[in-house]
Structure formats: C-alpha cells, structure tokens
C-alpha cells in the first residue's frame, strides 16, 4: 500500500493534464473530496523540529570538516618526521625494445618495454640493431599512473656504484656484476582502481620476463651463465603486480625469486571501488600463503619479499598498508621503514621514494650485493639475501637482526689470539661506565678495558652491554675462556646511528653524503652475552678521532656500560590517562640507555607530544657540558619502525607510529607496545612530559579515513530516504531532506550518538565478526586470516580496536551531518534562489514555455534511450558510466521540476523533495564510481579495450536508470 501510494503520489502530477496550475500542488492519497482522516503525523511537525538540533549538528560538523582540512593542509611534519631527502642528478637514456611485439604477447599494442642506460657510464643500449646486454636483468614495475621513467634514479645509482672501483671494492660480493635495468611503460595505467588492468600488467610482464631471458640466450658474447631469473623492483601498485605475476598461468617457473617493493600496499587494497581488486587481492594472498605453508616449495626456499615504506610522509598510501607480516614469515622477508634504514633516517613521500638520494644509494648497494653472476639464478641464496637485507635495511637493534649476527654463533666465528694479546688491561666493574674522551685520553694508561661477565648469567634477570661512540670503528672483542684465547671481533655488530651534537637538528644531517660523521653503537643482550666470559675494549688513539673532534674536546668520546640492573621501565599509562592528566617521566644519565615501554600505547590513530627538558636540580650537568646531546630512539617490535629524535631539549617532540592500524592484519601474540629508548650523557637528568598531539592526530585521521567521507553520507542519506518513505506512507506528504534529517536528530539523536560510539567495540568482538561474516553476501573479507598463527583483522565499520578511539565514529557522524547540510544548502540555493531568480528575470515567452510543459512518465524516446544505454552496458561501457549519465539526467530533472514550481509560485512538493533526495544519493554514490570511469576513459584514449567483466552488470544500474529517466 505504501509503495503504491508513493508511486502514485510522484507520478500523478505528471498524468494530470486538466489543471496545469495545480499540476505540482501537494498530492493527497485517496479521494480529494473525501475528508482526510485524523493523522498522527503532519509535515509541520518535521519543519518545526528542525532548527535547534539540525543547525547545531550541522554547524559543529562543518567546523570539524574545516578543522581537519586546515590541519591536513597546513600542519607541517617536524623533527623526525620532517622530509630530508637530498637532490639528485642523472643522465638517463632509454631504448625501446620494439622486438617484443604481438608475436610474444597480445598486450604489445597497449604496453611497451624499455632498457635503461646511464649516459657516459653504461654501454650504449644498441650495437647496430642489437641490444647490448652484459649484466644481470632487473625489471622495474611502476605503480598507479606511474611512468617507466621512474626507474632512472635507482638504475643510475646502480650504474655509478658499480663503475666506481673504490665503492665497488666495499661491496660484500665477489661475484658482483652490473645490472641491466628493464622498465615497463604502462601508459600511466590506473592500476589501483581496476583489477582487470592489474591482471593485464601481470600477464604482460610474465611474457616480458620470458622475452628478456631469451635476449640473453641470443647475446653471443654474454660472459656468464644465461640468466634464468629476473630481479623485481616494484613501486606502489607495481609491487602488487609483482606478486600477482607468480600466480598466473603464463608465469615462467623460477623466473622470479627476489622482489623489492617500495610503498606497495600488500596488507590491504588502498581503494575498494572495484570488486575485482578485492577478489584479486584475496586470490593472490591465498596462493602465496598456500605456497609458503609448505617447506618444500619453491616459494619457501627461494622467494624473498622485502617491503620498504616511506612512513608518515606517504600521504598517498598509509604506510600501514605496506606490511607483509601476514603474508610471509621472517624467513622470507620483512617490512622496513625509511626512518629505520641506517644513513637514510628520513620519512619519504610516495613519489620521492624512487628518487630520494639517501635511499637510492642503499637500494643500489642492496641490489648489487644480492647478485651472483656465476649462477643462472643471478642472485644469492635466500638466507644470504635476507642477511644482506637485515644489514642494510634494519637499524640492527631489532632482535630479528641481532639473532643472525656473528656473535650469536661463537662456534663458527671464534678466532684464536696469543695469550699476551690483551695483557695490558684494566678491569671495569659491572654497572660502571667506561668514559674515554679526547680530553682524558692522555691519562688513560692501559690499552684495553676488560669487563667480566657474571658467571651466573642465566639467573640474572637483566643484563645488557651498550657502547656508544663517535669513533668510526670501535674495537670490541667477545671472548671465551679456554686452553687458548678465543675471541670474536664485534665488527659485524657495530651499528650506525645518527650523530647528536650541538647544532644538529635532524638525523639525516649525518646520513649518506654528509660531512658530519654518524655515531656508532653496539647493543648486545643477555641471549648473546651468556655465550661468552668477558669483553675486551680497545683504547682509541688520537688518530681515531676526527680533526674536528680533536679540536672540540667535548665531541670525541667512547662510552661503554654493562648493566645487570634494569634499564628497562614498564609504564601502564593508558591513552585516556594521558588525555586527562598527561604523563611525566624522570630520566637519569647513570647509564647510557634507558628504555621505557608503554604497553597500553599501541594505537596508530593517536599521536603524542613529548616535551623534554633538563631536570631542575643541582646534580644535572648543563647541555653545553655534555659529551653529546640527548636523543631518543622510538621503536616498536613489529613492523620494524624506528625513528630518531634529535635536538630534544626544550622542544615538542612528535610521537607517531605505524603499529595497530585499522583494517590491517595483526598478530595478536606479538608485543605492540610503544618503546622509547633515551640516550642520555653521563651526569644529565631529564624530565619529559607526554600529552596528546591533537593536530597530528587529526592529520593522520584524514590520511587513513579519506574514503569514509564518501561512505558515511551514503548511509545517512539512505536513512533519511527511508524515513521520508515512512512519513509519506502515513501522511501522503514527502518532506524535504534537511527537515527530515533534523527531525531524525531531534527524535533519535541520543540513539544515533550511542550507535556511532558503540559500533566500534561491538564489531571488534570476535563473535560479532563471525556473525557479520556469515551475513556478508560477498564474503571477501575474512577477519580470521590465520587462526593458527593468531593473525586477525577487523574489516568492519572503522576497523578500530581501542574503545577510546570509538569517538571517531561520533566525529565522522557529526562531520557527515555537516557535509550533508552543506550540500543540501547549496542545492537549495541553486534551485530556489538562482534558478527562480533567473526565471523571474526572463521574458514572458520563457515563462509561458514552462507552463505548457506536459511531461509523461515514459515517452517512447526516453524508453528507447534507456534501453540503448542498458545495451551499451551489456556490451561495452561499464555500468558506472551509465550511473554518471543517470546523475546528469537527475540533475536535469531537478532543474525542470524547480523551474515549473517557480513558474507556478507554489510550495515545494512531493516530487521536488523526492528528486532532491535522490539527487543527493546519486551525487555521493557517483564519487565511488568515478575511479572506474577514469580507467575506462583512459583506455579509450589509448585505443585499448580492457576487460570490464564485473562492470557489465545491467541489474546494478537498471532500476535507478528507469527511475530517474522520467
């Protein structure tokens, strides 16, 4: 009855041809002459209840939107989050490989393959008509809308590093060989928006790899075994394409064993507009997990996947998405951040990650050290590649990195020394600090300092050796008592960390290519120390210190400390307590390092601010008297993110992490605590206060939840439309959108507030997630990915795991109301003011032409147009294109209805109110359809028809199409 009344109320004015002046007056159900029964509802009830609650929520929502937009635009990252990439230059040249044509791949007309050569460094790409290939093949895969030219920075660095004999001598690779960089030209395809496009690229590249290897077979003077595999470097979605390649039928088995990705969204799709993308992610992940679950597969024994992300500066793709921990074990790869990588120490944005000077030097070294020209595979073994990756791409403080150091294998690495090698030594007691500086070096009589390790190490709860120095190579030996003196030099365990001295503000100031030398450190825990009996530390000489350090006596130092006391403090402070009261920390320089673990601070959605100053007491030394300036290492256990905060005194340090994030799989057995390691000069006492950093929190919310601004309004509009239908069923009047929304807020506002707040903790419950998954008709997002490995994620609602952050739902709800109010206001202004004013200023002939319009529900022309459009969807265009056309028709319909209403000087009627609500719904749904249309138009522009199988669903648009074309 209600549906019939709705359709009748909307279409009756169109059929009414008797009295045009009342054609669009209010529609009343039943007989107009019959007395209307007494109703509980009246349209005036809605309008009367609109102003207070509606205006309050609208204004508050608009303020929230403006605040977040302003913060996102004008808030600058500082300190450890400030961009510090250095400029670069290169002399690129590209040779298009035209021989790779339709004979080898059906996609040759759409895509192309190039060979990179660095001018004046590499051989020319061509010798006559033949390619000159004498290196190891590397294939660069660009990302979403990326260019093949993005390969030039890394390729140039590899060429320059290889041809420089001094630098090449430092490579840990006796079988190193230059690299032949191939790169794919995808015509700047939008891979992130369309699964079919991603499959096209993966299929093309598999054919390209087969062709590349055939080129080496045809090279007459190739000096090494013919390559059987290609090293893959993928940027952004190119990294996902690389993983998809191994799942396709045309993949050459064994042709890919080493994959390096830069800012690639492995953990989740960055956009979910296309169902094919989600299906492709699911199938690819299932294939990889299945292959890696067996120890005897090629994947388990050969495939390495290393994911590098730029961290907080990557505003295009949240860095959380680059995690690979749910896909592979640490035996096959890991995720690292550019702030973690030694001598890079800077966040990098999404595009700069392929050209940043510091990072490209590390990547070039990594690629060259991983190669092995003597083998057909052209790469070292899996274990050797991961050892190189751990050395170059991790800070070295991680347990995962130290577990593979030489110190952990004394039986294999101990060397014998003469008995009198360490005869001239002095003994340092446990918990005392060895402090050698340029100024006291002449007073240091002994050549070595011996530190005896406790005989009952296993019963010692906390034991850690820490060394910090400005020396380039400190000499430290780990020794065992035996018939012969046996020791291991700790050269392999020397870590490079940023220099923290006066005048240095950023970690990158002592990175690659800078004149300022970084600090060195050694950090060894109980698990390794228990394998040895004592340590020997060599006294440095004046020549070991730099000339500047010799002049500045406070600059050159060597500090060492063995502690059996706890330098580890656990804090149980919660985000809500920091929000209300803050947290004050007191730190002393009695040791070298003091670690504070915040077990309850793990949510990536919250950012913090740390204000550090010297404690006001008579015991602390001043900053000018310190051997170095205090600094902080911020880190988490997994993924391997480290940040170095320098120049911390009397500064607001911004603390942000990529830890437990929305929609990202999580290993529930791993510690997720935020860790802060304070490095404090001897004799200095610090006081630090931690508070919430609201500006950074809001900025990061916008980065992670940009798509929520499209999905939330659709839900609210659907709610309003349902309430309008309900109201019409009872009153025969279709109320305006804004008035209905205001009435809902007035009547059900408290319920909506509780729903928006409690939805997050409700859907974070595992039982609720199982129920939601069973009710999901698509079933692409399974929350319990790897139950046996305790891997779990939260795909529902906002993906929030902490009840404190559940207020985000309320924030987004308020912003949605403000956004809808703003859009409704604009539409009303354009319809009621602009168009009516234009009509009033028109001539009588124009007004009369409006009066004589007699629309029909469906004329033959419109019916034919609708059918033709649906046929186009079935055979050619995606249904999203028809949706946009429907939106245009709906806009025209609203204009026409508004003009007719203005010409008759009548109040807004059911037809106008219904069409305006429908227009708002189409506007926001169209925002989701636009990316697919971009892909379609891009393919039309390059004269290529990419499969849109999932987008020819006529039923997806037919109802709204017929509904709007009236």
mmCIF file of C-alpha atoms in Angstrom, residues 755-966:
data_model
loop_
_atom_site.group_PDB
_atom_site.id
_atom_site.type_symbol
_atom_site.label_atom_id
_atom_site.label_comp_id
_atom_site.label_asym_id
_atom_site.label_seq_id
_atom_site.Cartn_x
_atom_site.Cartn_y
_atom_site.Cartn_z
ATOM 1 C CA UNK A 755 25.169 3.727 17.981
ATOM 2 C CA UNK A 756 28.042 5.634 16.367
ATOM 3 C CA UNK A 757 30.119 5.279 19.532
ATOM 4 C CA UNK A 758 29.342 1.666 20.457
ATOM 5 C CA UNK A 759 29.526 0.267 16.928
ATOM 6 C CA UNK A 760 33.344 0.086 17.063
ATOM 7 C CA UNK A 761 33.694 -2.016 20.240
ATOM 8 C CA UNK A 762 30.703 -4.098 19.122
ATOM 9 C CA UNK A 763 32.167 -5.118 15.755
ATOM 10 C CA UNK A 764 35.606 -5.641 17.321
ATOM 11 C CA UNK A 765 34.134 -8.617 19.177
ATOM 12 C CA UNK A 766 35.127 -11.889 17.502
ATOM 13 C CA UNK A 767 31.685 -13.437 17.862
ATOM 14 C CA UNK A 768 30.103 -10.387 16.245
ATOM 15 C CA UNK A 769 32.642 -10.545 13.427
ATOM 16 C CA UNK A 770 31.822 -14.185 12.740
ATOM 17 C CA UNK A 771 28.129 -13.331 12.555
ATOM 18 C CA UNK A 772 28.786 -10.371 10.243
ATOM 19 C CA UNK A 773 30.964 -12.514 8.003
ATOM 20 C CA UNK A 774 28.228 -15.145 7.734
ATOM 21 C CA UNK A 775 25.733 -12.419 6.814
ATOM 22 C CA UNK A 776 28.095 -10.895 4.240
ATOM 23 C CA UNK A 777 26.811 -11.956 0.776
ATOM 24 C CA UNK A 778 30.214 -11.353 -0.838
ATOM 25 C CA UNK A 779 32.476 -12.797 1.847
ATOM 26 C CA UNK A 780 35.743 -11.345 0.561
ATOM 27 C CA UNK A 781 36.957 -10.064 3.921
ATOM 28 C CA UNK A 782 37.539 -12.895 6.371
ATOM 29 C CA UNK A 783 38.508 -11.457 9.787
ATOM 30 C CA UNK A 784 40.303 -14.583 10.983
ATOM 31 C CA UNK A 785 43.008 -14.861 8.346
ATOM 32 C CA UNK A 786 45.330 -17.347 10.006
ATOM 33 C CA UNK A 787 43.752 -18.523 13.223
ATOM 34 C CA UNK A 788 46.538 -20.999 13.933
ATOM 35 C CA UNK A 789 49.072 -18.172 13.733
ATOM 36 C CA UNK A 790 46.825 -15.823 15.743
ATOM 37 C CA UNK A 791 46.550 -13.463 12.775
ATOM 38 C CA UNK A 792 43.401 -11.375 12.962
ATOM 39 C CA UNK A 793 41.980 -8.204 11.475
ATOM 40 C CA UNK A 794 38.907 -6.013 11.815
ATOM 41 C CA UNK A 795 37.309 -5.202 8.467
ATOM 42 C CA UNK A 796 34.040 -3.828 9.795
ATOM 43 C CA UNK A 797 32.895 -0.265 10.381
ATOM 44 C CA UNK A 798 36.030 1.819 11.118
ATOM 45 C CA UNK A 799 38.344 -1.076 11.993
ATOM 46 C CA UNK A 800 39.024 0.367 15.461
ATOM 47 C CA UNK A 801 40.329 -1.904 18.241
ATOM 48 C CA UNK A 802 40.535 0.560 21.146
ATOM 49 C CA UNK A 803 37.361 1.795 22.832
ATOM 50 C CA UNK A 804 38.942 5.199 23.475
ATOM 51 C CA UNK A 805 39.128 5.826 19.733
ATOM 52 C CA UNK A 806 35.489 4.810 19.280
ATOM 53 C CA UNK A 807 34.695 8.512 19.469
ATOM 54 C CA UNK A 808 35.939 8.695 15.873
ATOM 55 C CA UNK A 809 32.613 7.220 14.795
ATOM 56 C CA UNK A 810 30.796 10.057 16.523
ATOM 57 C CA UNK A 811 33.197 12.562 14.936
ATOM 58 C CA UNK A 812 32.578 11.191 11.443
ATOM 59 C CA UNK A 813 28.836 11.130 12.071
ATOM 60 C CA UNK A 814 28.894 14.809 13.030
ATOM 61 C CA UNK A 815 31.043 15.642 10.006
ATOM 62 C CA UNK A 816 28.627 13.740 7.778
ATOM 63 C CA UNK A 817 25.678 15.767 9.058
ATOM 64 C CA UNK A 818 27.617 18.957 8.415
ATOM 65 C CA UNK A 819 28.567 17.814 4.915
ATOM 66 C CA UNK A 820 25.006 16.822 4.040
ATOM 67 C CA UNK A 821 23.695 20.102 5.406
ATOM 68 C CA UNK A 822 26.218 21.998 3.297
ATOM 69 C CA UNK A 823 25.363 20.069 0.117
ATOM 70 C CA UNK A 824 21.637 20.425 0.781
ATOM 71 C CA UNK A 825 22.082 24.148 1.351
ATOM 72 C CA UNK A 826 23.960 24.536 -1.929
ATOM 73 C CA UNK A 827 21.315 22.592 -3.855
ATOM 74 C CA UNK A 828 18.528 24.638 -2.289
ATOM 75 C CA UNK A 829 20.355 27.857 -3.089
ATOM 76 C CA UNK A 830 20.870 26.870 -6.708
ATOM 77 C CA UNK A 831 17.327 25.597 -7.062
ATOM 78 C CA UNK A 832 15.290 28.055 -5.037
ATOM 79 C CA UNK A 833 17.309 31.237 -5.470
ATOM 80 C CA UNK A 834 19.460 31.090 -8.565
ATOM 81 C CA UNK A 835 17.053 29.331 -10.901
ATOM 82 C CA UNK A 836 13.972 31.152 -9.658
ATOM 83 C CA UNK A 837 15.731 34.497 -9.923
ATOM 84 C CA UNK A 838 16.787 33.634 -13.443
ATOM 85 C CA UNK A 839 13.224 32.718 -14.297
ATOM 86 C CA UNK A 840 11.858 35.962 -12.828
ATOM 87 C CA UNK A 841 14.307 37.971 -14.917
ATOM 88 C CA UNK A 842 13.326 36.068 -18.082
ATOM 89 C CA UNK A 843 10.757 37.166 -20.631
ATOM 90 C CA UNK A 844 7.092 36.194 -20.713
ATOM 91 C CA UNK A 845 7.674 33.824 -23.586
ATOM 92 C CA UNK A 846 10.137 31.802 -21.497
ATOM 93 C CA UNK A 847 7.696 31.671 -18.602
ATOM 94 C CA UNK A 848 4.868 30.593 -20.851
ATOM 95 C CA UNK A 849 7.029 27.851 -22.327
ATOM 96 C CA UNK A 850 7.414 26.426 -18.866
ATOM 97 C CA UNK A 851 3.654 26.332 -18.270
ATOM 98 C CA UNK A 852 2.907 24.298 -21.357
ATOM 99 C CA UNK A 853 5.316 21.508 -20.480
ATOM 100 C CA UNK A 854 3.356 18.313 -20.131
ATOM 101 C CA UNK A 855 5.819 15.567 -19.213
ATOM 102 C CA UNK A 856 4.958 11.925 -19.454
ATOM 103 C CA UNK A 857 6.129 9.134 -17.227
ATOM 104 C CA UNK A 858 7.900 7.436 -20.074
ATOM 105 C CA UNK A 859 7.800 8.573 -23.659
ATOM 106 C CA UNK A 860 8.979 6.379 -26.498
ATOM 107 C CA UNK A 861 12.138 8.422 -26.934
ATOM 108 C CA UNK A 862 13.166 8.112 -23.308
ATOM 109 C CA UNK A 863 12.323 4.434 -23.240
ATOM 110 C CA UNK A 864 14.480 3.825 -26.303
ATOM 111 C CA UNK A 865 17.305 5.863 -24.777
ATOM 112 C CA UNK A 866 17.183 3.840 -21.561
ATOM 113 C CA UNK A 867 17.168 0.535 -23.419
ATOM 114 C CA UNK A 868 20.040 1.688 -25.651
ATOM 115 C CA UNK A 869 22.068 2.719 -22.603
ATOM 116 C CA UNK A 870 21.498 -0.658 -20.963
ATOM 117 C CA UNK A 871 22.596 -2.400 -24.153
ATOM 118 C CA UNK A 872 25.791 -0.352 -24.131
ATOM 119 C CA UNK A 873 26.412 -1.520 -20.584
ATOM 120 C CA UNK A 874 25.866 -5.117 -21.584
ATOM 121 C CA UNK A 875 28.312 -4.979 -24.492
ATOM 122 C CA UNK A 876 30.787 -2.137 -23.946
ATOM 123 C CA UNK A 877 30.669 0.582 -21.293
ATOM 124 C CA UNK A 878 30.876 -0.123 -17.548
ATOM 125 C CA UNK A 879 27.691 0.405 -15.595
ATOM 126 C CA UNK A 880 29.447 3.171 -13.649
ATOM 127 C CA UNK A 881 29.349 5.274 -16.821
ATOM 128 C CA UNK A 882 25.596 4.782 -17.048
ATOM 129 C CA UNK A 883 25.357 5.785 -13.419
ATOM 130 C CA UNK A 884 27.002 9.122 -14.190
ATOM 131 C CA UNK A 885 24.664 9.614 -17.132
ATOM 132 C CA UNK A 886 21.767 8.892 -14.797
ATOM 133 C CA UNK A 887 23.144 11.514 -12.414
ATOM 134 C CA UNK A 888 23.166 14.076 -15.232
ATOM 135 C CA UNK A 889 19.577 13.185 -16.110
ATOM 136 C CA UNK A 890 18.610 13.522 -12.456
ATOM 137 C CA UNK A 891 20.178 16.994 -12.322
ATOM 138 C CA UNK A 892 18.164 17.999 -15.398
ATOM 139 C CA UNK A 893 15.017 16.574 -13.811
ATOM 140 C CA UNK A 894 15.562 18.597 -10.639
ATOM 141 C CA UNK A 895 16.131 21.770 -12.657
ATOM 142 C CA UNK A 896 12.975 21.156 -14.655
ATOM 143 C CA UNK A 897 10.867 20.485 -11.593
ATOM 144 C CA UNK A 898 12.265 23.553 -9.833
ATOM 145 C CA UNK A 899 11.527 25.765 -12.852
ATOM 146 C CA UNK A 900 7.976 24.511 -13.033
ATOM 147 C CA UNK A 901 7.481 25.118 -9.340
ATOM 148 C CA UNK A 902 8.904 28.632 -9.641
ATOM 149 C CA UNK A 903 6.671 29.492 -12.587
ATOM 150 C CA UNK A 904 3.583 28.472 -10.646
ATOM 151 C CA UNK A 905 4.810 30.156 -7.446
ATOM 152 C CA UNK A 906 3.940 27.026 -5.464
ATOM 153 C CA UNK A 907 5.499 25.482 -2.399
ATOM 154 C CA UNK A 908 7.950 22.624 -2.656
ATOM 155 C CA UNK A 909 6.032 19.450 -3.402
ATOM 156 C CA UNK A 910 6.499 15.738 -3.048
ATOM 157 C CA UNK A 911 8.034 15.463 -6.478
ATOM 158 C CA UNK A 912 10.659 18.107 -5.814
ATOM 159 C CA UNK A 913 11.556 16.774 -2.362
ATOM 160 C CA UNK A 914 11.859 13.218 -3.612
ATOM 161 C CA UNK A 915 14.041 14.190 -6.575
ATOM 162 C CA UNK A 916 16.324 16.350 -4.443
ATOM 163 C CA UNK A 917 16.938 13.463 -2.016
ATOM 164 C CA UNK A 918 17.544 11.107 -4.915
ATOM 165 C CA UNK A 919 19.978 13.626 -6.407
ATOM 166 C CA UNK A 920 21.975 13.751 -3.174
ATOM 167 C CA UNK A 921 22.153 9.958 -3.093
ATOM 168 C CA UNK A 922 23.359 9.818 -6.698
ATOM 169 C CA UNK A 923 25.955 12.523 -6.060
ATOM 170 C CA UNK A 924 27.711 10.580 -3.312
ATOM 171 C CA UNK A 925 27.391 7.175 -4.960
ATOM 172 C CA UNK A 926 28.879 8.664 -8.131
ATOM 173 C CA UNK A 927 32.025 9.555 -6.195
ATOM 174 C CA UNK A 928 32.611 5.821 -5.764
ATOM 175 C CA UNK A 929 32.065 5.160 -9.472
ATOM 176 C CA UNK A 930 34.389 7.860 -10.791
ATOM 177 C CA UNK A 931 37.667 5.837 -10.497
ATOM 178 C CA UNK A 932 36.307 3.079 -12.760
ATOM 179 C CA UNK A 933 35.202 5.685 -15.282
ATOM 180 C CA UNK A 934 38.696 7.183 -15.218
ATOM 181 C CA UNK A 935 40.133 3.767 -16.111
ATOM 182 C CA UNK A 936 37.586 3.326 -18.902
ATOM 183 C CA UNK A 937 38.220 6.756 -20.434
ATOM 184 C CA UNK A 938 41.979 6.244 -20.142
ATOM 185 C CA UNK A 939 41.692 3.017 -22.116
ATOM 186 C CA UNK A 940 39.566 4.762 -24.722
ATOM 187 C CA UNK A 941 42.221 7.467 -25.005
ATOM 188 C CA UNK A 942 44.965 4.923 -25.729
ATOM 189 C CA UNK A 943 42.620 2.976 -28.040
ATOM 190 C CA UNK A 944 42.560 -0.133 -25.927
ATOM 191 C CA UNK A 945 39.627 -2.136 -24.616
ATOM 192 C CA UNK A 946 40.411 -3.607 -21.230
ATOM 193 C CA UNK A 947 38.053 -6.249 -19.931
ATOM 194 C CA UNK A 948 35.372 -4.866 -17.630
ATOM 195 C CA UNK A 949 33.697 -8.202 -16.917
ATOM 196 C CA UNK A 950 32.447 -7.307 -13.461
ATOM 197 C CA UNK A 951 31.194 -3.928 -14.663
ATOM 198 C CA UNK A 952 28.643 -5.081 -17.265
ATOM 199 C CA UNK A 953 26.061 -5.877 -14.616
ATOM 200 C CA UNK A 954 22.928 -4.322 -16.100
ATOM 201 C CA UNK A 955 20.935 -5.007 -12.955
ATOM 202 C CA UNK A 956 23.307 -2.803 -10.961
ATOM 203 C CA UNK A 957 22.019 0.322 -12.682
ATOM 204 C CA UNK A 958 18.772 -0.582 -14.476
ATOM 205 C CA UNK A 959 16.381 0.220 -11.587
ATOM 206 C CA UNK A 960 17.843 3.635 -10.849
ATOM 207 C CA UNK A 961 18.117 4.292 -14.585
ATOM 208 C CA UNK A 962 14.397 3.730 -15.235
ATOM 209 C CA UNK A 963 13.545 5.524 -12.019
ATOM 210 C CA UNK A 964 15.415 8.704 -12.991
ATOM 211 C CA UNK A 965 14.590 8.905 -16.720
ATOM 212 C CA UNK A 966 11.054 10.177 -16.230
#
